[in-house]
Structure formats: structure tokens, C-alpha cells
Coordinates of C-alpha atoms in Angstrom, one line a residue:
M5 CA 0.0 0.0 0.0
H6 CA 1.1 3.6 -0.7
P7 CA -0.1 6.9 0.8
I8 CA -2.5 8.9 -1.4
E9 CA -0.6 11.9 -2.8
L10 CA -2.9 13.1 -5.6
L11 CA -6.7 13.5 -5.7
A12 CA -8.2 13.8 -9.2
L13 CA -11.8 15.0 -9.4
D14 CA -14.2 15.1 -12.2
L15 CA -16.4 18.3 -12.3
D16 CA -20.0 17.8 -13.5
G17 CA -21.8 15.3 -11.3
T18 CA -18.8 15.1 -9.0
L19 CA -17.4 18.4 -7.7
V20 CA -19.7 21.1 -9.0
I21 CA -23.3 22.1 -8.3
P22 CA -25.2 24.5 -10.7
E23 CA -23.6 27.7 -12.0
H24 CA -20.0 26.3 -11.7
Q25 CA -20.3 26.5 -7.9
I26 CA -18.9 24.3 -5.1
S27 CA -20.6 23.8 -1.8
S28 CA -19.0 25.6 1.1
K29 CA -18.5 22.4 3.0
T30 CA -16.8 20.7 0.1
R31 CA -14.7 23.7 -0.7
S32 CA -13.5 24.0 2.9
C33 CA -12.7 20.3 3.0
L34 CA -10.7 20.4 -0.2
T35 CA -8.8 23.5 1.0
Q36 CA -7.8 21.8 4.2
L37 CA -6.8 18.6 2.3
T38 CA -4.4 20.5 0.1
R39 CA -2.9 22.2 3.2
E40 CA -2.3 18.6 4.4
G41 CA -0.2 18.0 1.3
I42 CA -2.6 16.3 -1.0
E43 CA -2.3 17.5 -4.7
L44 CA -5.7 18.3 -6.1
V45 CA -6.2 18.0 -9.8
I46 CA -9.3 18.6 -11.9
A47 CA -10.0 16.0 -14.6
T48 CA -12.8 16.9 -16.9
G49 CA -14.3 16.7 -20.3
R50 CA -15.0 20.4 -20.1
R51 CA -13.0 23.1 -22.1
Y52 CA -10.5 25.1 -20.1
R53 CA -12.6 28.3 -19.8
T54 CA -15.5 26.7 -17.9
T55 CA -13.0 24.7 -15.9
R56 CA -11.4 28.0 -14.8
Y57 CA -14.8 29.2 -13.6
V58 CA -14.9 26.3 -11.2
I59 CA -11.2 26.8 -10.1
E60 CA -12.0 30.4 -9.3
N61 CA -14.9 29.3 -7.1
L62 CA -12.6 26.7 -5.5
G63 CA -10.4 29.6 -4.3
F64 CA -6.9 28.2 -5.1
P65 CA -5.0 27.3 -8.3
V66 CA -4.8 23.7 -9.3
H67 CA -3.6 21.7 -12.3
A68 CA -6.3 20.6 -14.8
V69 CA -6.8 17.8 -17.2
C70 CA -9.3 19.2 -19.7
N71 CA -11.1 18.0 -22.9
G72 CA -11.0 14.4 -21.7
G73 CA -7.2 14.4 -21.4
A74 CA -6.3 16.2 -24.6
L75 CA -5.3 19.5 -22.8
I76 CA -3.2 19.7 -19.6
K77 CA -2.9 23.0 -17.9
H78 CA -0.5 24.0 -15.2
R79 CA -1.9 25.7 -12.1
D80 CA -0.4 29.0 -13.5
Q81 CA -2.7 28.5 -16.5
S82 CA 0.1 27.7 -19.0
T83 CA -0.4 24.8 -21.3
L84 CA 1.7 21.8 -20.4
Q85 CA 0.6 19.4 -23.1
Q86 CA -2.0 19.3 -25.9
T87 CA -2.9 16.4 -28.1
C88 CA -4.7 17.4 -31.3
I89 CA -6.7 15.5 -33.8
A90 CA -5.2 15.2 -37.3
T91 CA -7.0 17.2 -40.0
E92 CA -7.6 14.0 -42.0
K93 CA -9.4 12.3 -39.1
L94 CA -11.4 15.5 -38.3
T95 CA -12.6 15.6 -41.9
Q96 CA -13.6 12.0 -41.9
I97 CA -15.5 12.2 -38.6
G98 CA -17.1 15.5 -39.7
G99 CA -18.3 13.9 -42.9
L100 CA -19.8 11.0 -41.0
A101 CA -21.5 13.4 -38.7
R102 CA -23.0 15.4 -41.5
A103 CA -24.2 12.3 -43.2
N104 CA -26.2 11.6 -40.0
G105 CA -27.5 15.1 -39.6
H106 CA -25.2 16.0 -36.7
A107 CA -23.3 19.3 -36.3
L108 CA -19.8 18.6 -35.0
V109 CA -18.5 20.8 -32.2
A110 CA -14.7 21.0 -32.2
Q111 CA -12.9 22.2 -29.0
R112 CA -9.6 24.1 -29.0
D113 CA -7.2 25.8 -26.6
S114 CA -8.3 29.4 -27.0
H115 CA -6.5 30.4 -23.8
A116 CA -3.2 29.7 -25.4
K117 CA -4.0 30.5 -29.1
G118 CA -6.7 33.1 -28.9
G119 CA -9.9 32.9 -30.9
A120 CA -12.9 30.7 -30.2
D121 CA -13.1 28.0 -27.5
F122 CA -15.0 25.8 -30.0
V123 CA -16.1 25.8 -33.6
V124 CA -19.4 24.4 -34.8
D125 CA -19.6 22.9 -38.3
S126 CA -21.7 25.3 -40.4
G127 CA -22.1 22.8 -43.2
V128 CA -25.1 21.1 -41.6
Q129 CA -28.3 22.4 -40.0
W130 CA -28.0 22.8 -36.2
N131 CA -30.5 21.4 -33.9
Q132 CA -31.9 23.5 -31.0
P133 CA -29.4 22.5 -28.3
T134 CA -26.5 23.1 -30.6
R135 CA -27.8 26.6 -31.5
F136 CA -28.5 27.4 -27.9
Y137 CA -25.1 26.3 -26.8
F138 CA -23.5 28.4 -29.6
E139 CA -25.5 31.5 -28.8
N140 CA -25.1 31.2 -25.1
N141 CA -21.4 31.2 -25.6
R142 CA -21.4 33.7 -28.4
N143 CA -18.2 35.5 -27.2
F144 CA -16.3 32.2 -27.3
S145 CA -17.7 30.3 -30.2
A146 CA -17.4 30.3 -34.0
G147 CA -19.1 28.6 -36.9
S148 CA -17.1 27.4 -39.8
N149 CA -17.2 25.0 -42.7
Y150 CA -13.9 23.6 -41.3
L151 CA -14.2 20.4 -43.2
D152 CA -13.0 22.3 -46.2
Q153 CA -10.0 23.8 -44.4
E154 CA -6.4 22.5 -44.6
N155 CA -4.2 21.9 -41.7
A156 CA -7.0 22.2 -39.1
D157 CA -4.9 20.4 -36.6
E158 CA -5.7 22.5 -33.6
F159 CA -8.8 20.7 -32.3
L160 CA -8.5 18.7 -29.1
A161 CA -11.8 16.9 -28.8
L162 CA -15.1 16.6 -30.8
G163 CA -18.7 16.3 -29.8
M164 CA -22.3 16.9 -30.7
F165 CA -25.7 17.5 -29.1
G166 CA -28.8 15.4 -29.6
E167 CA -31.1 12.7 -28.4
H168 CA -29.6 9.7 -26.7
D169 CA -30.4 6.9 -29.2
P170 CA -29.2 8.6 -32.4
L171 CA -26.0 9.6 -30.6
R172 CA -25.4 6.0 -29.4
A173 CA -26.0 4.8 -33.0
F174 CA -23.4 7.4 -34.2
C175 CA -20.9 6.1 -31.6
Q176 CA -21.3 2.6 -33.1
Q177 CA -20.7 4.0 -36.5
V178 CA -17.5 5.7 -35.4
G179 CA -16.4 2.4 -33.8
R180 CA -17.0 0.5 -37.0
S181 CA -15.4 3.1 -39.3
F182 CA -12.3 3.9 -37.2
Q183 CA -11.5 0.5 -35.7
G184 CA -10.6 1.6 -32.2
Q185 CA -8.9 4.9 -33.1
F186 CA -11.4 6.9 -31.2
H187 CA -13.3 6.6 -27.9
T188 CA -16.9 7.7 -27.8
T189 CA -19.3 8.2 -24.9
V190 CA -22.8 9.7 -24.5
V191 CA -23.3 11.7 -21.3
P192 CA -26.2 13.8 -20.1
F193 CA -25.8 17.6 -20.6
N194 CA -28.1 18.7 -17.9
T195 CA -27.8 22.4 -18.5
L196 CA -29.7 22.0 -21.8
Q197 CA -31.7 18.9 -20.8
T198 CA -30.1 17.0 -23.6
W199 CA -27.3 14.5 -24.4
Y200 CA -23.8 15.1 -25.5
C201 CA -21.6 12.7 -27.5
E202 CA -17.9 13.1 -26.6
I203 CA -15.3 11.9 -29.2
T204 CA -11.7 11.7 -28.2
Q205 CA -8.7 9.9 -29.5
A206 CA -8.5 6.4 -28.0
H207 CA -5.0 6.9 -26.5
V208 CA -6.2 10.2 -24.9
T209 CA -8.1 9.8 -21.6
K210 CA -8.3 11.5 -18.3
W211 CA -6.0 8.8 -17.0
S212 CA -3.3 9.5 -19.6
G213 CA -3.5 13.2 -18.5
L214 CA -3.1 12.2 -14.9
E215 CA -0.2 10.0 -15.7
F216 CA 1.5 13.0 -17.4
L217 CA 0.9 15.2 -14.3
A218 CA 1.9 12.5 -11.9
D219 CA 5.2 12.0 -13.7
M220 CA 5.8 15.8 -13.6
L221 CA 4.9 16.0 -9.9
Q222 CA 6.9 12.9 -9.1
V223 CA 3.8 11.1 -7.7
T224 CA 3.9 7.3 -7.7
I225 CA 1.7 5.9 -10.4
P226 CA -0.9 4.5 -9.9
D227 CA -0.8 3.7 -6.2
A228 CA -0.6 7.3 -4.9
I229 CA -3.6 8.5 -6.9
C230 CA -7.3 8.6 -5.9
A231 CA -9.6 9.4 -8.8
V232 CA -13.3 10.2 -8.4
G233 CA -16.0 10.5 -11.1
D234 CA -19.6 9.9 -12.0
E235 CA -19.9 9.0 -15.7
M236 CA -18.3 6.6 -18.2
N237 CA -15.9 9.2 -19.5
D238 CA -14.3 8.8 -16.0
L239 CA -13.9 5.0 -16.5
A240 CA -10.2 5.0 -17.4
M241 CA -9.1 7.0 -14.3
V242 CA -11.4 5.3 -11.9
R243 CA -10.3 1.9 -13.2
H244 CA -6.5 2.6 -13.2
A245 CA -6.0 4.8 -10.2
G246 CA -4.8 3.2 -7.0
V247 CA -8.1 4.1 -5.5
G248 CA -11.0 4.6 -7.9
V249 CA -14.2 6.1 -6.5
A250 CA -17.6 6.5 -8.1
M251 CA -20.2 9.1 -6.9
G252 CA -23.4 7.8 -5.3
N253 CA -25.3 9.6 -8.1
G254 CA -22.9 8.0 -10.7
N255 CA -23.6 5.8 -13.7
P256 CA -24.2 2.2 -12.4
D257 CA -21.7 0.8 -14.9
L258 CA -19.0 3.1 -13.5
Q259 CA -20.0 2.1 -9.9
K260 CA -19.4 -1.5 -10.8
E261 CA -15.8 -0.6 -11.8
A262 CA -15.0 1.5 -8.7
D263 CA -13.2 0.3 -5.6
W264 CA -16.0 1.9 -3.6
I265 CA -18.9 4.4 -3.9
C266 CA -19.2 7.7 -1.9
G267 CA -22.2 10.0 -1.4
N268 CA -24.0 12.2 -3.9
H269 CA -22.3 15.2 -5.4
D270 CA -25.0 17.6 -4.3
E271 CA -24.9 16.2 -0.7
D272 CA -21.2 16.8 -0.1
G273 CA -20.3 13.2 -1.0
L274 CA -16.7 14.2 -1.5
L275 CA -16.3 14.6 2.3
M276 CA -16.3 10.8 2.5
V277 CA -13.4 10.7 0.0
A278 CA -11.4 13.2 2.1
D279 CA -12.0 11.1 5.3
Y280 CA -11.0 8.0 3.5
I281 CA -7.7 9.6 2.3
R282 CA -6.9 10.8 5.8
E283 CA -7.6 7.4 7.4
H284 CA -5.7 5.6 4.6
N285 CA -2.7 7.7 5.0
D286 CA -2.7 7.6 8.8
K287 CA -2.6 3.8 8.7
L288 CA 0.6 4.0 6.7
R289 CA 2.4 6.5 8.9

């Protein structure tokens, strides 16, 4: 056994409550945990801008694994690593999305490069959630027929909004067409009361991002890492971390893979994780 040195937390359904907020009890608990020497890391599918909203509400800087592992940010907001999708693959997935009536949303690191956080394919009609998402983030979004562009190799992760079953069917098509080159998952997007399909390169996960940070921070992999999440895009880190925890409100399939299950995210369930880390580390002193 090894002491826990790093705590990785998903955001939506795990750490945050509505409006990018963190409950006062959870915030105080995590602040104290870091004072006790535990490295806190955010591991999320979110883009960096909305991740920063949460970090600001947390009250202290932390490293962040964003876009499902494709973008890794230092606590000083500099970019440590980014893994972009090749233009050829972007074009192929975009064409497949268009053929199924989906508007692809491509995420990028605007914090480092300037410009939009994400670009929505303008070559297909947008459904209502896509249009709302675009307009609601108007200062950070752009529409472009980027399938006709060359060298569009700045995109980190892809996605689309829609109904659950059509998105699941699209995931299956991606699997057949790309033979394991991409990982897809459909997660609830509660803000818009819809579903979101995440598409990332198969070798890029929240866990691969955590491995990068752990190596930089000289944290023992995987024994010294505790990872907590609620959805199947957290599977890699929950499965591979020394201690993998699923939220009480989490996806039942993720809960089956976890070492144990804590409380619900909106009932300060992470306090149970903090107590576990302290008890675990005290036993090893």
C-alpha cells in the first residue's frame, strides 16, 4: 500500500453544483486537504474556460486535465501538453456526422492560441441544443465549414448534441469506421436537458493526462492516486487509479468498476473521500 498523494476530481456530477459552484463544506474540506499535502487535480471533459470558472470558485489554483485528457494545464494557466486530432481524421468524422445530420463541435485551446473555444460545423443544419449552446457562448464560439480547411490540426476533442439513441448509434458507426482509433461516450448535458456525445482519440483519456501530471509532480503511479468521477468518461481514471471512487449519483456501470462508492455530489459526498484519504494515509504513517 502507498499513501495517497494526488486526488483527481471530475467536475459535473462530482465536484460542482449548478452555475459552476462548489458547496461551502466541500470547498473548505478540499482546501484543508491541500494544506495537508494532497495535490488536487481537476480531470474533466470540459473546455478550459469553464474549468477555470470552477477553479476560481474553488479559491486556489490547481492543475487541470481538460477536454477528456487532450489538454493539460498548469496551475499557473500555462499549457503543459495538448494532443490534437489530425486534420484528415477531423474531416472523416465530420463527414460522417454530416451524413447523419449532426453538427460537429470541435474544441480548441483558445486560452493559449486566442480565438474561439469551440467551432461548430456550419455545413449542416444545427439542432436546437447546438444553436442554444452556440448563442449562449457567443463570445467564445465560431461557426465554420472547417471540413474544407487544410491543416485544421488544432482541435482537441469533438462532440455533438442530440437525443440519446441517435447519438449512441453514431458512436457505433464511429467504432466500425475507425477501428478503435477513437473513444466515444454519450453523457447527459443537464444544462440543456439533452445529451452530448464526446469523441476523443483512443489513447487520450483523463487517466493519460493524470499519468503525465503524476510524472511531472513525481507522484507514484498509480498507487498514490485517488480518482473520483460519476460518468463513463471517467472510467479510465477510476479503473486505473490506485483508489477509484464513483459518486453515489454516478452511472451504475461506473460504480461496478470502482473500488467503492461515496455519497452524492450535491450532498457533499466528497467529504467521504477526504475522510478515506486521511484514514488511509494515517494507517501508513
